[in-house]
mmCIF file of C-alpha atoms and ligand atoms in Angstrom:
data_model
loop_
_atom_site.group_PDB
_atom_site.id
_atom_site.type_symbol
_atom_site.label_atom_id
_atom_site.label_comp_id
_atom_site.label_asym_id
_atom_site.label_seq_id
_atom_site.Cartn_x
_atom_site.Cartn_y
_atom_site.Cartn_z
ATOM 1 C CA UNK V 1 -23.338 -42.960 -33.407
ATOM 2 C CA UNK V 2 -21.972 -41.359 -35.975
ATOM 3 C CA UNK V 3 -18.353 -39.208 -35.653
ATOM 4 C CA UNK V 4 -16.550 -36.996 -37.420
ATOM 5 C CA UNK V 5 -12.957 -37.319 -38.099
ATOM 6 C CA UNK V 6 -11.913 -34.555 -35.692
ATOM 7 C CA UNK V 7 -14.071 -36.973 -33.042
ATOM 8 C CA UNK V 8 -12.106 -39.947 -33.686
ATOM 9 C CA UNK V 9 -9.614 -40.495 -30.575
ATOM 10 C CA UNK V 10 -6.826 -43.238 -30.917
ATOM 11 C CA UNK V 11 -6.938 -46.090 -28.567
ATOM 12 C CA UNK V 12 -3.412 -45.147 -28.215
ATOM 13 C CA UNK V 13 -3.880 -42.061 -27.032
ATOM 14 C CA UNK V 14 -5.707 -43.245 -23.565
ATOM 15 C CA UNK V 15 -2.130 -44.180 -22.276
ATOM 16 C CA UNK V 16 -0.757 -40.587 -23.077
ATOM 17 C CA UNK V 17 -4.407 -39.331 -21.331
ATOM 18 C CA UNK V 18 -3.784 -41.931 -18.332
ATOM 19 C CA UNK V 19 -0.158 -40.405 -17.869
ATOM 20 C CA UNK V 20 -0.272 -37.192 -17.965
ATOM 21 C CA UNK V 21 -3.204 -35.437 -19.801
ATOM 22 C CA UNK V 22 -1.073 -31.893 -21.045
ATOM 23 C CA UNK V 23 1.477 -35.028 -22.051
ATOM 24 C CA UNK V 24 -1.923 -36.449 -24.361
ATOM 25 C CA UNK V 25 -2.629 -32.465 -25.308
ATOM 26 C CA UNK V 26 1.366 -31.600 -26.505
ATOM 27 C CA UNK V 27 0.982 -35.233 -28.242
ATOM 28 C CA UNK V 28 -2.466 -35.055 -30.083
ATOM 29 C CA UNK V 29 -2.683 -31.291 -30.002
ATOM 30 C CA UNK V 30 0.341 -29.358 -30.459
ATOM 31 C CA UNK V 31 1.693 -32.312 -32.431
ATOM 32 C CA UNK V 32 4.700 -31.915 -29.817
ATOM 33 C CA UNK V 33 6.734 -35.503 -29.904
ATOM 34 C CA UNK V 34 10.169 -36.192 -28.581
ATOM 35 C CA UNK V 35 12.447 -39.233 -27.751
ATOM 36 C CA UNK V 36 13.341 -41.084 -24.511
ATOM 37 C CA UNK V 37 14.654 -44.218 -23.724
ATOM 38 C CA UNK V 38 11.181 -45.462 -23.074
ATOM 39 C CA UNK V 39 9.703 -44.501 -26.082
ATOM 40 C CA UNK V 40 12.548 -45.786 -28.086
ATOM 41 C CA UNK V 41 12.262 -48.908 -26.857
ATOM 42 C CA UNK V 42 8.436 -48.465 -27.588
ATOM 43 C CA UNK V 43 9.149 -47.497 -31.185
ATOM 44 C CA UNK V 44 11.492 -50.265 -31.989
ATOM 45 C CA UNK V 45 8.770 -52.686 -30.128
ATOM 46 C CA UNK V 46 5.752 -51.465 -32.281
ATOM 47 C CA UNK V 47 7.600 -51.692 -35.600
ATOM 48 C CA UNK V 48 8.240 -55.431 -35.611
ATOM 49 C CA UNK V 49 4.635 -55.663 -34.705
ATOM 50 C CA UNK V 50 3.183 -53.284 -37.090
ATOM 51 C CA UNK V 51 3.146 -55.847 -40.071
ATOM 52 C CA UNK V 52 -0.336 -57.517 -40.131
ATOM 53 C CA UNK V 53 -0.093 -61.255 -39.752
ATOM 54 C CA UNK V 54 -2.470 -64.224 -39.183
ATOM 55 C CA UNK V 55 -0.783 -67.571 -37.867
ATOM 56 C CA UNK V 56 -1.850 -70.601 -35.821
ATOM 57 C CA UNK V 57 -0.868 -71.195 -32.405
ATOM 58 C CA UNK V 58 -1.242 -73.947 -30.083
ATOM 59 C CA UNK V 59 -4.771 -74.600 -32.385
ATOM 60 C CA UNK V 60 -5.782 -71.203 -31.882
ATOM 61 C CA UNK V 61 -6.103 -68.263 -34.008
ATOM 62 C CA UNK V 62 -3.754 -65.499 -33.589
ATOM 63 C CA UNK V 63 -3.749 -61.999 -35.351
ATOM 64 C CA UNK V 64 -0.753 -59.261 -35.226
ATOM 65 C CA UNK V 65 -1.907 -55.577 -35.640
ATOM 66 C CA UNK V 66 -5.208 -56.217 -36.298
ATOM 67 C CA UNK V 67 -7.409 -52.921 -37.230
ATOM 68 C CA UNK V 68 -10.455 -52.449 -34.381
ATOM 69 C CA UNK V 69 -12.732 -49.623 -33.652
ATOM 70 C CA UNK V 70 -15.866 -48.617 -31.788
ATOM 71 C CA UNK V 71 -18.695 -46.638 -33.420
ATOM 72 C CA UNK V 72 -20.644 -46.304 -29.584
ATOM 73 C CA UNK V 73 -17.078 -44.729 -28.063
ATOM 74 C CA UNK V 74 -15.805 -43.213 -31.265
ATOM 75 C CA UNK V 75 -12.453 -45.032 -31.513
ATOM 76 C CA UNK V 76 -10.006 -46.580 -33.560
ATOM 77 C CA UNK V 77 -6.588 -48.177 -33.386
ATOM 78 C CA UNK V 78 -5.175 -51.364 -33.856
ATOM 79 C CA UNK V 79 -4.209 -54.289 -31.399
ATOM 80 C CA UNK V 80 -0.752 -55.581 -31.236
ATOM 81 C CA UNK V 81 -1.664 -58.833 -30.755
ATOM 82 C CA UNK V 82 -5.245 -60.784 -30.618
ATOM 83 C CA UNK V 83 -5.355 -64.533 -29.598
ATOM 84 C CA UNK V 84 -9.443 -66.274 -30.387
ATOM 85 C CA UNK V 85 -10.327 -68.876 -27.476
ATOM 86 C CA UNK V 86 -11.214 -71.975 -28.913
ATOM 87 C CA UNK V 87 -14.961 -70.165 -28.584
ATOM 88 C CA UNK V 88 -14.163 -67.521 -30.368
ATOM 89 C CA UNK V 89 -13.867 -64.903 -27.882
ATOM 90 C CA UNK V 90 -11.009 -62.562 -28.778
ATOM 91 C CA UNK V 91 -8.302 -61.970 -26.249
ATOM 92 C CA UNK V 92 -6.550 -58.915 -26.811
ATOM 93 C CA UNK V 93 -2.944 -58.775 -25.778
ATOM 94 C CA UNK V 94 -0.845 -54.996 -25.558
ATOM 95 C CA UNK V 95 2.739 -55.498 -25.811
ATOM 96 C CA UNK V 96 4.794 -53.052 -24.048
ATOM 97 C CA UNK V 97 8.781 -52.818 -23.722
ATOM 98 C CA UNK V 98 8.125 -52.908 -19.337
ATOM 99 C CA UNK V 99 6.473 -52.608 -16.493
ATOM 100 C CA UNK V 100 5.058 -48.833 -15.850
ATOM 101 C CA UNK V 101 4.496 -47.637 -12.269
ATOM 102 C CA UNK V 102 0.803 -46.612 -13.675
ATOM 103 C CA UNK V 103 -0.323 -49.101 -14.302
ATOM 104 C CA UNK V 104 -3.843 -47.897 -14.984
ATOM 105 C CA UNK V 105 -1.805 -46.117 -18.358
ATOM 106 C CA UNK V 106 -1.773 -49.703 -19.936
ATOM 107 C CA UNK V 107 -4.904 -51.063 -18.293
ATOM 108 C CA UNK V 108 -6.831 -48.720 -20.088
ATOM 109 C CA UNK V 109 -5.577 -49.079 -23.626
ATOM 110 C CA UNK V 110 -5.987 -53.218 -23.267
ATOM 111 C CA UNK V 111 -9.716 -52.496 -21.643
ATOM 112 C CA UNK V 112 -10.533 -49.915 -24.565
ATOM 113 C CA UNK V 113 -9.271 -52.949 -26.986
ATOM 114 C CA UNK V 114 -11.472 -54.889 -25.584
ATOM 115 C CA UNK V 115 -14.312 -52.930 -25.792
ATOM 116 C CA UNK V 116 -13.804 -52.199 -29.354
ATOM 117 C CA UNK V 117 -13.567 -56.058 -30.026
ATOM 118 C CA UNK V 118 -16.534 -57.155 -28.198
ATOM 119 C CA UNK V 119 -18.520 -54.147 -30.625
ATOM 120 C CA UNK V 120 -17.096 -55.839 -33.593
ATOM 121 C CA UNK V 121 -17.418 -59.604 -32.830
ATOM 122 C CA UNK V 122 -20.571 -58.691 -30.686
ATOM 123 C CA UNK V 123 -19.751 -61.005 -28.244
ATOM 124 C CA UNK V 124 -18.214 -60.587 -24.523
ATOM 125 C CA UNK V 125 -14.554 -59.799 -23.951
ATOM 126 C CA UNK V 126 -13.815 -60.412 -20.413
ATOM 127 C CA UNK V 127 -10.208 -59.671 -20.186
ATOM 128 C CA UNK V 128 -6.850 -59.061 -21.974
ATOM 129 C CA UNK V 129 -3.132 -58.503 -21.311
ATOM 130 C CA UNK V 130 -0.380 -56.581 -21.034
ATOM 131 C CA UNK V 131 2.784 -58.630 -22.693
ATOM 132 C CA UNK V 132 5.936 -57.241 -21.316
ATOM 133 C CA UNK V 133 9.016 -57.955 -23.991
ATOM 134 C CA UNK V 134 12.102 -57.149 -21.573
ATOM 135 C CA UNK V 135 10.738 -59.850 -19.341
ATOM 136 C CA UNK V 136 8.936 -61.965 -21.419
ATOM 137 C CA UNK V 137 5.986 -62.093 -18.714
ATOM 138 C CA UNK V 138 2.195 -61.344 -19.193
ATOM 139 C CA UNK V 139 0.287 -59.311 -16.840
ATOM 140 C CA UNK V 140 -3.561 -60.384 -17.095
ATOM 141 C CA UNK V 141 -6.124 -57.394 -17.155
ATOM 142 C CA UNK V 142 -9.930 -57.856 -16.016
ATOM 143 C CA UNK V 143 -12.195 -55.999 -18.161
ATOM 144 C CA UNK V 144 -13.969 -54.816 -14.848
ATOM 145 C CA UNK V 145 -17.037 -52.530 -14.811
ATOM 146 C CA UNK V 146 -14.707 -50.175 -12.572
ATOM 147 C CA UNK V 147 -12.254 -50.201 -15.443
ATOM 148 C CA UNK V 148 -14.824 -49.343 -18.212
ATOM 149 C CA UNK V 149 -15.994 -47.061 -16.594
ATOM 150 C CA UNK V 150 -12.460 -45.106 -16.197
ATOM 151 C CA UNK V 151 -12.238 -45.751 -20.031
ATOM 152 C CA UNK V 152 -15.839 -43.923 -20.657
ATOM 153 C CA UNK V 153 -14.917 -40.899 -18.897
ATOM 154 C CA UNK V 154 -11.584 -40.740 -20.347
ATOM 155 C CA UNK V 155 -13.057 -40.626 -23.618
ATOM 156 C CA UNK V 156 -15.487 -37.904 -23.059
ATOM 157 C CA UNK V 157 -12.643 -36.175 -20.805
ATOM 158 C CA UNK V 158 -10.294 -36.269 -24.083
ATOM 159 C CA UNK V 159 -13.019 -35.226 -26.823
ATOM 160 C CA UNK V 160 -13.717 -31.858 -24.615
ATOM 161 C CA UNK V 161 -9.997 -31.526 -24.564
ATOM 162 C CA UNK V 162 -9.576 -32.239 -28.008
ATOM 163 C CA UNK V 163 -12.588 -29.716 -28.784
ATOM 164 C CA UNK V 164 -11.189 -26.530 -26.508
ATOM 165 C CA UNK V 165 -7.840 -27.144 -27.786
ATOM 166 C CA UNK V 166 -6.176 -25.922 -24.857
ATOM 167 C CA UNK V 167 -3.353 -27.995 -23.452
ATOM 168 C CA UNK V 168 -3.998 -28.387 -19.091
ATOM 169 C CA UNK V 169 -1.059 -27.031 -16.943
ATOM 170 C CA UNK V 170 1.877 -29.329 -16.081
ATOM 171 C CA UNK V 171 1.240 -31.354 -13.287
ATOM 172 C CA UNK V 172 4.770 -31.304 -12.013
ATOM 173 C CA UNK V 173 5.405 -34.500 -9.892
ATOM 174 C CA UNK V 174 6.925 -37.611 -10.335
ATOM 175 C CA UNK V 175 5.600 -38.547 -13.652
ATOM 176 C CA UNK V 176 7.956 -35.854 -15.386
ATOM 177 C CA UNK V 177 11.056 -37.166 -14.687
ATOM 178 C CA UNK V 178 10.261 -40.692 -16.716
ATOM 179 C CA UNK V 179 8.209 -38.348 -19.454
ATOM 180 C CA UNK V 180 9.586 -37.968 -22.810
ATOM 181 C CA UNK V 181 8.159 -34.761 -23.108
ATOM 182 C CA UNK V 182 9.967 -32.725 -20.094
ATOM 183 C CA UNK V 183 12.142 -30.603 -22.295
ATOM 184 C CA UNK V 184 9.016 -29.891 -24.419
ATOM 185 C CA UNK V 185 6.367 -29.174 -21.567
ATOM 186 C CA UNK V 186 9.153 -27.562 -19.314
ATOM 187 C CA UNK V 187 7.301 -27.685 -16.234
ATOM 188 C CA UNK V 188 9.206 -26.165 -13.625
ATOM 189 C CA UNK V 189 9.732 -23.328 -15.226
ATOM 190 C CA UNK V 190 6.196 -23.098 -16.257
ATOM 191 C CA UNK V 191 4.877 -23.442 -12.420
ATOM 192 C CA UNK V 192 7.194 -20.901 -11.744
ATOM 193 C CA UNK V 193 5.602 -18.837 -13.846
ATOM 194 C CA UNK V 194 2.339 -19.401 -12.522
ATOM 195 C CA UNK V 195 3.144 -18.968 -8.967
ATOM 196 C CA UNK V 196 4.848 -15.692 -9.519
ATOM 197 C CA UNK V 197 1.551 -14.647 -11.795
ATOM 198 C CA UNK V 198 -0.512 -15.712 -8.859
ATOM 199 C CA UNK V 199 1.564 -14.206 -6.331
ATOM 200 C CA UNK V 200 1.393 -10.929 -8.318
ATOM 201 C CA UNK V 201 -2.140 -11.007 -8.650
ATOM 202 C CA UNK V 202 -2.221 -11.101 -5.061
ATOM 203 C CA UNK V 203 -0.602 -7.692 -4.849
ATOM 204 C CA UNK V 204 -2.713 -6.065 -7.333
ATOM 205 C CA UNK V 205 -5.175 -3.639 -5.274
ATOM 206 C CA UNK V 206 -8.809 -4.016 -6.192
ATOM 207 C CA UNK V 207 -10.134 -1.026 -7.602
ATOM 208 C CA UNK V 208 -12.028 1.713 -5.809
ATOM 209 C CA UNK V 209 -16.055 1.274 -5.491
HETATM 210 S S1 SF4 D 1 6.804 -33.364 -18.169
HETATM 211 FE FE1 SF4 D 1 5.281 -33.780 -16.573
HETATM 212 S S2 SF4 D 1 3.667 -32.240 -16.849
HETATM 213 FE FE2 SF4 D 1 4.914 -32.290 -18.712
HETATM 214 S S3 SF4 D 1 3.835 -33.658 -20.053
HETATM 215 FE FE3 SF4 D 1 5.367 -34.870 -19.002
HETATM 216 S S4 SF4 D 1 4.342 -35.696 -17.182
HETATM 217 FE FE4 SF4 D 1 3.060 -34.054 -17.991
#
């Protein structure tokens, strides 16, 4: 399959997608990007671990920000960390600053790695983790059917987005109040405004046959 550039979606963005998706469409298309203590952290995480490196572990091969892609799903990125099994089977591991009450936000971005990996290696990657700094723990992900399948539809759910350039309504629960993008999206004030326009359009008498 071939894409164009405009049809290239970051791995990254599935988490944005996963959250929230007008959170993705402020992101990736109204270039909208602000601060909170989450994404600090995230920052400050990402840029230790930006610098590509190869090293030995425990006899196995480990690689930091190592480049992957998927010509069949039209992605690209770049995985924080990738340990190869003795077999060579690539285990891809997403580091994160903590735990997220979605967790299906990071399972998809370690599932997508994987699915890029096992395209370039061509050979099965069964699961991957999520490597949480503040605790020093690792959460284990299955690569599940179920889970590639989520990761499919995302991807074709984001390329329409991407393609009608119109960023969704808020969805004004209790993702906003952890999202570094409330002051951006606003979206109280924005619901407001679309329940009074709805109420309003109630009102409006429907012209005489
Ligand atoms: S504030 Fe809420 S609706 Fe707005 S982008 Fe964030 S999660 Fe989505």
């Amino acid at each position: 399959m071939t894409w164009t550039d405009d049809d290239l979606i970051m791995v990254s963005a599935l988490e944005h997608y996963a959250y929230c998706p007008r959170q993705f469409a402020l992101i990736h298309i109204e270039s909208v990007w602000d601060e909170n203590v989450f994404t600090l952290k995230g920052t400050r995480l990402h840029e230790r671990m930006d610098e590509p490196v190869v090293e030995t572990r425990a006899g196995l091969r480990v690689e930091r920000a190592l480049p992957i892609w998927s010509d069949h799903l039209g992605l690209v990125g770049r995985c924080d960390i990738v340990e190869f099994q003795c077999d060579g089977t690539p285990y891809p591991v997403e580091a994160k600053p903590s735990k997220t009450a979605r967790r299906i936000c990071h399972d998809v971005q370690v599932c997508a790695q994987g699915m890029c990996l096992e395209e370039m290696f061509g050979v099965p990657v069964p699961a991957g983790a999520i490597s949480y700094l503040g605790s020093n723990r690792r959460r284990e992900v299955d690569l599940t059917n179920a889970l590639r399948h989520t990761v499919e539809t995302m991807v074709d759910e984001i390329r329409r987005l991407l393609r009608t350039g119109v960023t969704p309504p808020p969805v004004n629960d209790s993702r906003c109040p952890n999202c570094s993008l409330i002051d951006a999206c606003v979206p109280e004030v924005i619901e407001q405004v679309r329940a009074s326009r709805l109420e309003r359009s109630l009102y409006i008498p429907e012209p005489e046959p």
